mmCIF file of C-alpha atoms in Angstrom:
data_model
loop_
_atom_site.group_PDB
_atom_site.id
_atom_site.type_symbol
_atom_site.label_atom_id
_atom_site.label_comp_id
_atom_site.label_asym_id
_atom_site.label_seq_id
_atom_site.Cartn_x
_atom_site.Cartn_y
_atom_site.Cartn_z
ATOM 1 C CA MET A 173 -58.091 28.389 -30.841
ATOM 2 C CA ASN A 174 -58.804 27.009 -34.296
ATOM 3 C CA LYS A 175 -55.420 28.250 -35.511
ATOM 4 C CA LEU A 176 -53.662 26.711 -32.472
ATOM 5 C CA SER A 177 -55.475 23.407 -32.993
ATOM 6 C CA SER A 178 -54.528 23.362 -36.673
ATOM 7 C CA PHE A 179 -50.917 24.220 -35.755
ATOM 8 C CA LEU A 180 -50.637 21.313 -33.314
ATOM 9 C CA LYS A 181 -52.247 18.878 -35.746
ATOM 10 C CA ASN A 182 -49.732 19.731 -38.418
ATOM 11 C CA LYS A 183 -47.315 16.821 -38.922
ATOM 12 C CA ASN A 184 -44.332 19.082 -39.410
ATOM 13 C CA THR A 185 -45.114 20.857 -36.155
ATOM 14 C CA VAL A 186 -45.350 17.586 -34.236
ATOM 15 C CA THR A 187 -42.076 16.419 -35.701
ATOM 16 C CA ILE A 188 -40.298 19.646 -34.772
ATOM 17 C CA LEU A 189 -41.681 19.597 -31.219
ATOM 18 C CA GLY A 190 -40.638 15.944 -30.844
ATOM 19 C CA VAL A 191 -37.107 16.706 -31.985
ATOM 20 C CA LEU A 192 -36.890 19.664 -29.610
ATOM 21 C CA ALA A 193 -38.137 17.528 -26.710
ATOM 22 C CA CYS A 194 -35.522 14.856 -27.484
ATOM 23 C CA LEU A 195 -32.786 17.483 -27.612
ATOM 24 C CA VAL A 196 -33.856 18.866 -24.235
ATOM 25 C CA ILE A 197 -33.888 15.371 -22.687
ATOM 26 C CA LEU A 198 -30.471 14.562 -24.145
ATOM 27 C CA TYR A 199 -29.022 17.834 -22.911
ATOM 28 C CA VAL A 200 -30.366 17.435 -19.391
ATOM 29 C CA GLY A 201 -29.207 13.804 -19.203
ATOM 30 C CA TYR A 202 -25.759 14.615 -20.571
ATOM 31 C CA THR A 203 -25.341 17.530 -18.165
ATOM 32 C CA MET A 204 -26.315 15.373 -15.199
ATOM 33 C CA ARG A 205 -23.843 12.649 -16.204
ATOM 34 C CA ILE A 206 -21.010 15.137 -16.711
ATOM 35 C CA ASN A 207 -21.687 16.776 -13.344
ATOM 36 C CA GLN A 208 -21.711 13.378 -11.715
ATOM 37 C CA LYS A 209 -18.386 12.445 -13.304
ATOM 38 C CA VAL A 210 -16.588 15.661 -12.401
ATOM 39 C CA LYS A 211 -18.063 16.085 -8.918
ATOM 40 C CA LEU A 212 -15.028 16.493 -6.689
ATOM 41 C CA LYS A 213 -14.556 14.830 -3.332
ATOM 42 C CA THR A 214 -11.856 15.295 -0.685
ATOM 43 C CA VAL A 215 -9.843 12.137 0.025
ATOM 44 C CA TYR A 216 -6.828 11.475 2.260
ATOM 45 C CA TYR A 217 -3.684 9.705 1.092
ATOM 46 C CA ALA A 218 -0.256 8.631 2.381
ATOM 47 C CA VAL A 219 2.434 11.241 1.705
ATOM 48 C CA GLN A 220 5.148 8.613 2.331
ATOM 49 C CA THR A 221 5.565 4.848 2.260
ATOM 50 C CA ILE A 222 4.206 3.434 5.525
ATOM 51 C CA GLN A 223 5.592 0.138 6.810
ATOM 52 C CA PRO A 224 3.388 -2.543 8.465
ATOM 53 C CA ARG A 225 2.335 -2.023 12.110
ATOM 54 C CA THR A 226 3.125 1.704 12.006
ATOM 55 C CA LEU A 227 1.222 4.366 13.939
ATOM 56 C CA ILE A 228 -0.365 6.829 11.509
ATOM 57 C CA THR A 229 0.592 10.376 12.459
ATOM 58 C CA ASP A 230 -0.381 13.788 11.122
ATOM 59 C CA ASP A 231 2.740 14.198 8.964
ATOM 60 C CA MET A 232 1.933 10.977 7.066
ATOM 61 C CA VAL A 233 -1.457 12.174 5.791
ATOM 62 C CA GLY A 234 -2.231 14.487 2.893
ATOM 63 C CA SER A 235 -5.485 15.467 1.197
ATOM 64 C CA MET A 236 -6.581 16.080 -2.363
ATOM 65 C CA GLN A 237 -9.752 16.429 -4.412
ATOM 66 C CA VAL A 238 -10.599 13.864 -7.056
ATOM 67 C CA PRO A 239 -13.715 13.044 -9.095
ATOM 68 C CA ASP A 240 -16.065 10.916 -7.026
ATOM 69 C CA SER A 241 -16.240 8.293 -9.787
ATOM 70 C CA PHE A 242 -12.494 7.644 -9.490
ATOM 71 C CA ILE A 243 -12.772 6.181 -5.972
ATOM 72 C CA LYS A 244 -13.597 2.494 -5.744
ATOM 73 C CA GLY A 245 -14.029 0.408 -2.600
ATOM 74 C CA GLY A 246 -14.350 1.380 1.048
ATOM 75 C CA TYR A 247 -12.043 4.115 2.314
ATOM 76 C CA TYR A 248 -11.738 6.510 5.245
ATOM 77 C CA ALA A 249 -13.386 9.815 4.340
ATOM 78 C CA GLN A 250 -12.604 11.579 7.638
ATOM 79 C CA TYR A 251 -9.156 12.732 8.763
ATOM 80 C CA ASP A 252 -9.870 11.817 12.401
ATOM 81 C CA SER A 253 -10.643 8.244 11.338
ATOM 82 C CA ILE A 254 -7.097 7.818 10.022
ATOM 83 C CA VAL A 255 -4.656 9.492 12.426
ATOM 84 C CA GLY A 256 -4.077 7.315 15.501
ATOM 85 C CA LYS A 257 -4.707 4.008 13.767
ATOM 86 C CA TYR A 258 -2.013 1.516 12.695
ATOM 87 C CA SER A 259 -1.165 0.068 9.313
ATOM 88 C CA ASN A 260 -2.121 -3.612 9.303
ATOM 89 C CA TYR A 261 0.503 -6.245 10.153
ATOM 90 C CA ASN A 262 0.582 -7.589 6.573
ATOM 91 C CA THR A 263 0.252 -4.261 4.772
ATOM 92 C CA MET A 264 2.744 -1.750 3.421
ATOM 93 C CA ILE A 265 0.912 1.419 2.350
ATOM 94 C CA ALA A 266 2.539 2.887 -0.738
ATOM 95 C CA GLU A 267 3.180 6.604 -1.075
ATOM 96 C CA GLY A 268 0.156 8.228 -2.735
ATOM 97 C CA SER A 269 -2.235 5.446 -1.740
ATOM 98 C CA ILE A 270 -5.666 6.292 -0.373
ATOM 99 C CA PHE A 271 -6.375 4.986 3.138
ATOM 100 C CA TYR A 272 -8.701 2.105 2.353
ATOM 101 C CA THR A 273 -10.525 0.547 5.292
ATOM 102 C CA ASP A 274 -8.684 -2.791 5.132
ATOM 103 C CA LEU A 275 -5.276 -1.074 5.415
ATOM 104 C CA LEU A 276 -5.739 0.319 8.929
ATOM 105 C CA VAL A 277 -6.637 -1.199 12.322
ATOM 106 C CA GLU A 278 -7.002 -0.001 15.890
ATOM 107 C CA GLU A 279 -3.997 -0.701 18.134
ATOM 108 C CA GLN A 280 -5.923 -3.215 20.274
ATOM 109 C CA ASN A 281 -6.962 -5.104 17.132
ATOM 110 C CA LEU A 282 -3.458 -5.294 15.685
ATOM 111 C CA PRO A 283 -2.747 -9.025 15.367
ATOM 112 C CA ASP A 284 0.621 -10.699 15.574
ATOM 113 C CA ALA A 285 1.201 -12.523 12.304
ATOM 114 C CA VAL A 286 2.840 -15.427 14.125
ATOM 115 C CA LEU A 287 -0.252 -16.202 16.207
ATOM 116 C CA HIS A 288 -2.675 -15.193 13.480
ATOM 117 C CA ASP A 289 -1.520 -17.880 11.026
ATOM 118 C CA ILE A 290 -1.372 -20.963 13.283
ATOM 119 C CA ASN A 291 -3.551 -23.771 11.988
ATOM 120 C CA GLU A 292 -6.103 -25.314 14.324
ATOM 121 C CA GLY A 293 -4.622 -28.186 16.323
ATOM 122 C CA GLU A 294 -1.036 -27.013 15.860
ATOM 123 C CA ARG A 295 1.446 -25.460 18.290
ATOM 124 C CA LEU A 296 3.943 -22.663 17.801
ATOM 125 C CA VAL A 297 7.675 -23.365 17.618
ATOM 126 C CA SER A 298 10.395 -20.742 18.063
ATOM 127 C CA PHE A 299 13.638 -21.952 16.474
ATOM 128 C CA PRO A 300 16.964 -20.066 16.894
ATOM 129 C CA VAL A 301 18.672 -19.155 13.610
ATOM 130 C CA THR A 302 21.444 -16.993 12.222
ATOM 131 C CA MET A 303 22.061 -15.198 8.963
ATOM 132 C CA GLU A 304 24.144 -18.179 7.843
ATOM 133 C CA SER A 305 21.602 -20.866 8.834
ATOM 134 C CA THR A 306 18.848 -19.019 6.938
ATOM 135 C CA TYR A 307 20.977 -19.003 3.793
ATOM 136 C CA GLY A 308 21.553 -15.254 4.014
ATOM 137 C CA ASN A 309 17.924 -14.381 4.825
ATOM 138 C CA ALA A 310 16.690 -16.629 2.016
ATOM 139 C CA ILE A 311 14.198 -18.320 4.362
ATOM 140 C CA MET A 312 11.264 -15.938 4.476
ATOM 141 C CA PRO A 313 7.693 -15.966 5.836
ATOM 142 C CA ASP A 314 5.354 -18.254 3.844
ATOM 143 C CA SER A 315 8.273 -20.272 2.457
ATOM 144 C CA LEU A 316 8.401 -24.035 3.102
ATOM 145 C CA VAL A 317 11.219 -25.655 5.061
ATOM 146 C CA ASP A 318 12.334 -29.208 5.837
ATOM 147 C CA ALA A 319 14.015 -30.162 9.132
ATOM 148 C CA TYR A 320 16.971 -32.543 9.138
ATOM 149 C CA VAL A 321 18.637 -34.099 12.162
ATOM 150 C CA LYS A 322 22.279 -35.166 12.218
ATOM 151 C CA TYR A 323 23.976 -36.942 15.122
ATOM 152 C CA VAL A 324 26.683 -39.436 16.079
ATOM 153 C CA ASN A 325 25.200 -42.799 17.073
ATOM 154 C CA GLU A 326 26.502 -45.198 19.723
ATOM 155 C CA LYS A 327 28.797 -46.833 17.162
ATOM 156 C CA GLY A 328 30.430 -43.536 16.388
ATOM 157 C CA ASP A 329 28.866 -43.278 12.925
ATOM 158 C CA ILE A 330 27.428 -39.998 11.637
ATOM 159 C CA VAL A 331 23.804 -40.455 10.613
ATOM 160 C CA TYR A 332 21.190 -37.993 9.414
ATOM 161 C CA GLY A 333 17.604 -37.969 8.217
ATOM 162 C CA GLU A 334 14.553 -35.835 7.535
ATOM 163 C CA PHE A 335 12.597 -35.108 10.697
ATOM 164 C CA PHE A 336 9.680 -33.320 9.023
ATOM 165 C CA GLU A 337 9.045 -31.624 5.683
ATOM 166 C CA LYS A 338 7.128 -28.809 3.997
ATOM 167 C CA VAL A 339 6.441 -26.729 7.086
ATOM 168 C CA LYS A 340 5.390 -23.139 6.388
ATOM 169 C CA VAL A 341 7.445 -20.378 7.992
ATOM 170 C CA LEU A 342 5.166 -17.977 9.865
ATOM 171 C CA ALA A 343 7.681 -15.279 10.767
ATOM 172 C CA VAL A 344 11.376 -14.473 11.026
ATOM 173 C CA LYS A 345 12.319 -12.115 13.876
ATOM 174 C CA ASP A 346 15.464 -10.432 15.082
ATOM 175 C CA SER A 347 16.828 -10.370 18.644
ATOM 176 C CA SER A 348 14.478 -7.487 19.540
ATOM 177 C CA GLY A 349 11.386 -9.381 18.425
ATOM 178 C CA GLU A 350 10.917 -7.272 15.296
ATOM 179 C CA ASN A 351 9.958 -8.945 12.030
ATOM 180 C CA VAL A 352 13.056 -9.152 9.823
ATOM 181 C CA PHE A 353 11.122 -8.588 6.596
ATOM 182 C CA GLU A 354 8.647 -6.047 7.975
ATOM 183 C CA SER A 355 10.634 -3.033 6.775
ATOM 184 C CA THR A 356 12.393 -2.462 3.480
ATOM 185 C CA ASP A 357 14.573 0.314 4.927
ATOM 186 C CA SER A 358 17.329 -1.909 6.334
ATOM 187 C CA VAL A 359 18.595 -5.496 6.430
ATOM 188 C CA LYS A 360 18.022 -7.123 9.818
ATOM 189 C CA SER A 361 19.829 -10.147 11.196
ATOM 190 C CA PRO A 362 17.480 -13.076 11.979
ATOM 191 C CA SER A 363 17.498 -14.618 15.456
ATOM 192 C CA TYR A 364 14.310 -16.713 15.556
ATOM 193 C CA LEU A 365 12.250 -18.501 12.967
ATOM 194 C CA TYR A 366 8.618 -19.327 13.804
ATOM 195 C CA PHE A 367 6.511 -22.192 12.489
ATOM 196 C CA SER A 368 3.790 -24.474 13.828
ATOM 197 C CA LEU A 369 3.593 -28.261 14.075
ATOM 198 C CA PRO A 370 0.800 -30.779 14.710
ATOM 199 C CA GLU A 371 0.726 -32.076 18.279
ATOM 200 C CA ASP A 372 2.610 -35.318 17.541
ATOM 201 C CA LYS A 373 5.399 -33.594 15.619
ATOM 202 C CA TYR A 374 5.544 -30.830 18.232
ATOM 203 C CA LEU A 375 6.051 -33.336 21.055
ATOM 204 C CA LEU A 376 8.688 -35.202 19.055
ATOM 205 C CA PHE A 377 10.518 -31.975 18.278
ATOM 206 C CA SER A 378 10.394 -30.946 21.953
ATOM 207 C CA ALA A 379 11.726 -34.358 22.984
ATOM 208 C CA LEU A 380 14.501 -34.090 20.397
ATOM 209 C CA ASN A 381 15.663 -30.805 21.897
ATOM 210 C CA TYR A 382 15.675 -32.305 25.406
ATOM 211 C CA VAL A 383 17.833 -35.191 24.183
ATOM 212 C CA LYS A 384 20.073 -32.721 22.335
ATOM 213 C CA ASP A 385 20.683 -30.708 25.511
ATOM 214 C CA VAL A 386 21.183 -33.699 27.842
ATOM 215 C CA TYR A 387 23.203 -36.117 25.714
ATOM 216 C CA THR A 388 25.847 -33.884 24.204
ATOM 217 C CA ALA A 389 27.956 -36.880 23.173
ATOM 218 C CA TYR A 390 25.491 -37.500 20.343
ATOM 219 C CA ASP A 391 26.428 -34.057 18.940
ATOM 220 C CA ILE A 392 22.848 -33.618 17.694
ATOM 221 C CA GLU A 393 22.355 -30.892 15.110
ATOM 222 C CA VAL A 394 18.991 -29.696 13.789
ATOM 223 C CA VAL A 395 19.120 -28.034 10.386
ATOM 224 C CA LEU A 396 16.283 -26.213 8.650
ATOM 225 C CA VAL A 397 16.623 -25.985 4.872
ATOM 226 C CA PRO A 398 14.366 -24.551 2.160
ATOM 227 C CA ASN A 399 12.122 -27.245 0.703
ATOM 228 C CA THR A 400 13.750 -26.632 -2.677
ATOM 229 C CA VAL A 401 17.234 -27.578 -1.387
ATOM 230 C CA ASN A 402 18.597 -31.141 -1.532
ATOM 231 C CA TYR A 403 20.302 -31.485 1.833
ATOM 232 C CA ASN A 404 23.271 -33.796 2.362
ATOM 233 C CA ALA A 405 24.941 -33.752 5.791
ATOM 234 C CA ASN A 406 28.411 -34.688 4.491
ATOM 235 C CA GLU A 407 30.147 -37.339 2.427
ATOM 236 C CA VAL A 408 30.554 -39.887 5.241
ATOM 237 C CA ALA A 409 27.135 -39.520 6.858
ATOM 238 C CA THR A 410 24.571 -42.311 6.471
ATOM 239 C CA LYS A 411 20.996 -41.339 5.748
ATOM 240 C CA VAL A 412 18.311 -42.920 7.951
ATOM 241 C CA SER A 413 14.509 -42.803 7.823
ATOM 242 C CA SER A 414 12.226 -40.514 9.793
ATOM 243 C CA THR A 415 11.010 -43.568 11.701
ATOM 244 C CA ASP A 416 14.574 -44.330 12.781
ATOM 245 C CA LEU A 417 14.922 -40.787 14.070
ATOM 246 C CA TYR A 418 11.617 -40.982 15.966
ATOM 247 C CA ASN A 419 12.625 -44.277 17.576
ATOM 248 C CA PHE A 420 15.973 -42.804 18.567
ATOM 249 C CA VAL A 421 14.249 -39.858 20.264
ATOM 250 C CA LEU A 422 11.786 -42.148 22.059
ATOM 251 C CA SER A 423 14.492 -44.479 23.316
ATOM 252 C CA GLU A 424 16.508 -41.595 24.746
ATOM 253 C CA ILE A 425 13.780 -39.332 26.146
ATOM 254 C CA LYS A 426 12.459 -42.056 28.455
ATOM 255 C CA THR A 427 15.833 -42.203 30.228
ATOM 256 C CA ILE A 428 15.844 -38.469 31.088
ATOM 257 C CA ASP A 429 14.705 -37.670 34.615
ATOM 258 C CA GLY A 430 11.552 -35.571 34.726
ATOM 259 C CA GLN A 431 10.515 -36.354 31.144
ATOM 260 C CA LYS A 432 8.289 -39.364 31.814
ATOM 261 C CA GLU A 433 5.158 -37.299 31.163
ATOM 262 C CA LEU A 434 6.488 -36.137 27.798
ATOM 263 C CA TYR A 435 7.450 -39.697 26.916
ATOM 264 C CA ASN A 436 3.931 -40.970 27.719
ATOM 265 C CA LYS A 437 2.361 -38.145 25.712
ATOM 266 C CA LEU A 438 4.562 -39.076 22.787
ATOM 267 C CA LEU A 439 3.544 -42.717 22.938
ATOM 268 C CA ASN A 440 -0.152 -41.876 23.159
ATOM 269 C CA GLU A 441 0.052 -39.353 20.335
ATOM 270 C CA MET A 442 1.947 -41.709 18.033
ATOM 271 C CA GLU A 443 -0.445 -44.560 18.771
ATOM 272 C CA GLN A 444 -3.366 -42.256 17.977
ATOM 273 C CA GLN A 445 -1.747 -41.192 14.705
ATOM 274 C CA GLU A 446 -1.177 -44.838 13.760
ATOM 275 C CA MET A 447 -4.823 -45.681 14.511
ATOM 276 C CA ASN A 448 -6.022 -42.740 12.386
ATOM 277 C CA GLN A 449 -3.862 -43.856 9.457
ATOM 278 C CA ASN A 450 -5.143 -47.431 9.721
ATOM 279 C CA ASN A 451 -8.746 -46.222 9.766
ATOM 280 C CA GLN A 452 -8.146 -44.190 6.627
#
């Protein structure tokens, strides 16, 4: 006991034991960290590029093992949680990508981008287009467009003006209702362009289309152009103000049978807008 006590009290002994203890702690800590880094986990990934709003089937899913530390964010860890779901409406899943939770939705929760992006207090407009009128598919979702109206007035003069400006395109669809830019596999021909308008502009635009259909002698043409384009109807056309266009629509819509209600709504809405502007 005396020898053991003397041994432990020796400074060299204490130093050696301390160094050994540190080495053991470092070794254990290092081993734990390495094991944590290289611990493998099974994850599922896309074996092909998956377009938006696509049903996930068995042949689209592969599995692999990767270190747990490599995976960041929420993802589906179970195969059954992936197959049967849909890729989100605004998501293209790249080949090799892990199935993160925000990439997939249940079929009943799959939103339509057109309805999903309408601002509160606005109404959806479906406007017929062609490949030519969209500048060869240059008008895309999220781009801004201006609407111009051109017509022949009672004097026989061609006039045109800006009806509204900087309206965001919500979607461009083909004749089958499919989104033109949803897939990168093929070029689709656009048939309808979707955007939303505040109530007053929506009513005015609806009234304009009624006048266009009833009074064909005016030869009314509505043109949507990218906000970056300087539109000019033609060399002999006279440009008029938006107010002139609105007054033209109001004066004509009230003469159309069955459109008295729309006319009254227009008046009320425009009066309300004028009051709001004066109050501001």
